[in-house]
PDB file of C-alpha atoms in Angstrom:
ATOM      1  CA  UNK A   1     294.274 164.032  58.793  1.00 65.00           C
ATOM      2  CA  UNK A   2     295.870 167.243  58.080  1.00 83.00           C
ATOM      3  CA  UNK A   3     294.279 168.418  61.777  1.00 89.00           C
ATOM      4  CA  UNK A   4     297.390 166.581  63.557  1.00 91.00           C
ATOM      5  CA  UNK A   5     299.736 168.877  62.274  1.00 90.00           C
ATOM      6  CA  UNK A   6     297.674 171.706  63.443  1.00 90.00           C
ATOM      7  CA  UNK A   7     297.861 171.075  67.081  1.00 92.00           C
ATOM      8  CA  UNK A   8     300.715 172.861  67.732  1.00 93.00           C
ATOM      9  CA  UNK A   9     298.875 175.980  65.829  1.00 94.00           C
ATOM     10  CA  UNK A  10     295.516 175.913  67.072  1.00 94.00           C
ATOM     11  CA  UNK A  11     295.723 174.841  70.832  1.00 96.00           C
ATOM     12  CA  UNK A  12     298.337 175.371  73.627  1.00 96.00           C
ATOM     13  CA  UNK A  13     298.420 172.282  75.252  1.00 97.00           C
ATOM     14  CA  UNK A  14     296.517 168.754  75.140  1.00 98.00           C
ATOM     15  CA  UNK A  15     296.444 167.153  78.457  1.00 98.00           C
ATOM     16  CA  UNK A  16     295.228 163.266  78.120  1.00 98.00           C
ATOM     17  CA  UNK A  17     293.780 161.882  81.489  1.00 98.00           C
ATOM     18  CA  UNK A  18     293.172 157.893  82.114  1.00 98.00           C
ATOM     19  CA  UNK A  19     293.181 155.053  84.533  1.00 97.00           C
ATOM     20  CA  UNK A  20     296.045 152.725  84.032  1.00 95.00           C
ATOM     21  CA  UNK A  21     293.963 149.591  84.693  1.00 94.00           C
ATOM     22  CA  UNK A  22     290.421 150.539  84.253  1.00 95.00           C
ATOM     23  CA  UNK A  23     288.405 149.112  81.413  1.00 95.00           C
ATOM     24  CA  UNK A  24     286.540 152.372  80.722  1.00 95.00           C
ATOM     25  CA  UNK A  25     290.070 153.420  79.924  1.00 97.00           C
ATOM     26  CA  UNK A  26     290.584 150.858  77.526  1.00 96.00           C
ATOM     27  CA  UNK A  27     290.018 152.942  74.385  1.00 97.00           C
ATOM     28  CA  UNK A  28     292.114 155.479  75.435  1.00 97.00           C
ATOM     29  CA  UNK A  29     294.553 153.424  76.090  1.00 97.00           C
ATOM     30  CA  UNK A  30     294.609 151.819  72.654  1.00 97.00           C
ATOM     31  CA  UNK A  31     294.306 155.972  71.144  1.00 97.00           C
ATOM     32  CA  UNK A  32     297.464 156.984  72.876  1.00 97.00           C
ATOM     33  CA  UNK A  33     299.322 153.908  72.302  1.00 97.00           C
ATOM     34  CA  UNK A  34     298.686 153.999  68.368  1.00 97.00           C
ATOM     35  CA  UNK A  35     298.652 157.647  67.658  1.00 96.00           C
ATOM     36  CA  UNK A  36     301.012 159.624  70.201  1.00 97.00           C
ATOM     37  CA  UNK A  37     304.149 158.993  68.500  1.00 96.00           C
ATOM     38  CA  UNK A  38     302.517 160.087  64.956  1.00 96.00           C
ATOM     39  CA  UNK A  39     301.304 163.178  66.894  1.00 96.00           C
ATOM     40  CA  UNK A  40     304.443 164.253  68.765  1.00 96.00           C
ATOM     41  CA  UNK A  41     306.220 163.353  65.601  1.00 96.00           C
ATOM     42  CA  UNK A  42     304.302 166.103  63.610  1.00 96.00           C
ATOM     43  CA  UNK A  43     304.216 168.911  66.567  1.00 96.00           C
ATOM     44  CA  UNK A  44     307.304 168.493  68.574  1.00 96.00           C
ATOM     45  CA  UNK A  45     307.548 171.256  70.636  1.00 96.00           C
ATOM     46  CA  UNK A  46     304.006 170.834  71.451  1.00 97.00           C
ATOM     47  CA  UNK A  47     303.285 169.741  75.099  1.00 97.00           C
ATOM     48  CA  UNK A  48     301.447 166.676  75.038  1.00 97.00           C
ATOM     49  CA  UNK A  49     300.277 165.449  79.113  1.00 97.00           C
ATOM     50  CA  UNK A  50     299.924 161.865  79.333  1.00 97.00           C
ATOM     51  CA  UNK A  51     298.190 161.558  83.060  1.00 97.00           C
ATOM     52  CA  UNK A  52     297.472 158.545  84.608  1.00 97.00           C
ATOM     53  CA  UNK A  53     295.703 157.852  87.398  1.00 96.00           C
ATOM     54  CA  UNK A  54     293.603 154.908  89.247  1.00 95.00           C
ATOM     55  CA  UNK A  55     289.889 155.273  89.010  1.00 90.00           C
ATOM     56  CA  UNK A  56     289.698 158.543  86.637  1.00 95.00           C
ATOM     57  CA  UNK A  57     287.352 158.738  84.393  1.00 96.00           C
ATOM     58  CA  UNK A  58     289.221 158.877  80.380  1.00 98.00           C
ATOM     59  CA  UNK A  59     289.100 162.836  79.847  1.00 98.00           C
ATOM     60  CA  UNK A  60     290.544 164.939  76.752  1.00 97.00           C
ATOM     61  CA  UNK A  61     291.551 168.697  77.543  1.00 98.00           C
ATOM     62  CA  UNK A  62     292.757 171.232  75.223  1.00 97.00           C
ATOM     63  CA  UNK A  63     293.895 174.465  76.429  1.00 97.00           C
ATOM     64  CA  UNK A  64     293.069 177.677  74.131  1.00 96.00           C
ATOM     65  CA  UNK A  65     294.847 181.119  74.198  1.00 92.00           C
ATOM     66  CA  UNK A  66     293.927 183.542  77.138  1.00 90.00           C
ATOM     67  CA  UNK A  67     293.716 180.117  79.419  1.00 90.00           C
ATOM     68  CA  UNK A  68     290.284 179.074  77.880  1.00 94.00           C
ATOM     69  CA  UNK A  69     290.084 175.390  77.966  1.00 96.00           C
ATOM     70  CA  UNK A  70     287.806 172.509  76.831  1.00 96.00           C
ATOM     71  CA  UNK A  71     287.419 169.200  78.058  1.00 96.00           C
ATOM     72  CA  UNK A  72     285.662 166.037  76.360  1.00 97.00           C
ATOM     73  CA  UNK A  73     284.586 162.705  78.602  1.00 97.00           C
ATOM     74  CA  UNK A  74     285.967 159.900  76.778  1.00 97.00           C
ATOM     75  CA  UNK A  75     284.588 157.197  78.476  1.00 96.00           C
ATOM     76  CA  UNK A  76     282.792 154.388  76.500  1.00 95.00           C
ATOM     77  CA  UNK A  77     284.147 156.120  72.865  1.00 97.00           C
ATOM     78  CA  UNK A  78     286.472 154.059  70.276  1.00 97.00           C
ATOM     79  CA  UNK A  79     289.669 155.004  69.185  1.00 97.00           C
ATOM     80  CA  UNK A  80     288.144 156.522  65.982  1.00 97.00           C
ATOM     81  CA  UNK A  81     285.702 158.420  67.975  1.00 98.00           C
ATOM     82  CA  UNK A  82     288.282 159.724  70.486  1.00 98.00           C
ATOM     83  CA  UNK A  83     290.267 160.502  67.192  1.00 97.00           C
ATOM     84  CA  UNK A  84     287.075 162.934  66.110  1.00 97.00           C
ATOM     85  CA  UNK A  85     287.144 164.295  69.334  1.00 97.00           C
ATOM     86  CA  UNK A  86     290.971 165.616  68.803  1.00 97.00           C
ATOM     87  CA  UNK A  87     289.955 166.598  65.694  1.00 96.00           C
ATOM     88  CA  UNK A  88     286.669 168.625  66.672  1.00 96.00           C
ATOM     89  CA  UNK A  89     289.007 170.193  69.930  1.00 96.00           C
ATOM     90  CA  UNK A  90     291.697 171.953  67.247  1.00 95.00           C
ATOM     91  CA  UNK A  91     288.845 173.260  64.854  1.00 94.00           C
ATOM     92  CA  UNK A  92     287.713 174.994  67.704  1.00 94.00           C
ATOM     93  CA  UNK A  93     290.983 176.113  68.138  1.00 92.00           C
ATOM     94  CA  UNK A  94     291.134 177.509  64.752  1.00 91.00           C
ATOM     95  CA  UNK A  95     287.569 179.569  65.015  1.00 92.00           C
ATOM     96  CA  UNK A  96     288.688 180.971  68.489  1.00 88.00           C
ATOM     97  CA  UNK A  97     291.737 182.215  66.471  1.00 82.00           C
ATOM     98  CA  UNK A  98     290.010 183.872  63.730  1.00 78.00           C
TER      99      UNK A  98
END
């Protein structure tokens, strides 16, 4: 789990989108509730945008140097797979770096 620290290094912002109420939101619900303070905790100058809003499908979006950005649908993952997701967004990070 090394990858958490690396946020702050690899990416340039993580925006988290999600219904407040919707069930496919559940999961991501769960994800930020469990792991934001953990992450915040370990990059805190990193900006971290919780979004809510009614009927929005769960989305993940990392934004890359030069304004690139990627975005991952997170509807109908678990926790742990939302958790890979993270993970797989700041190795990309890292290759766009190098």
């Amino acid at each position: 789990m090394a990858w958490r620290s690396n946020l702050s290094k690899n990416l340039k912002e993580l925006r988290i989108l999600f219904s407040p109420s919707s069930p496919a939101s559940s999961s991501t619900r769960s994800f930020i509730e469990k792991n934001y303070k953990d992450l915040k905790t370990q990059n805190p100058r990193f900006p971290i945008l919780i979004r809510e809003a009614r009927n929005i499908e769960p989305q993940l979006w990392a934004r890359y140097d030069m304004g690139v950005e990627r975005g991952i649908r997170l509807e109908g993952m678990t926790e742990e797979q939302i958790s890979k997701a993270l993970e797989d967004l700041v190795k990309v990070g890292a290759a766009l770096k190098s």
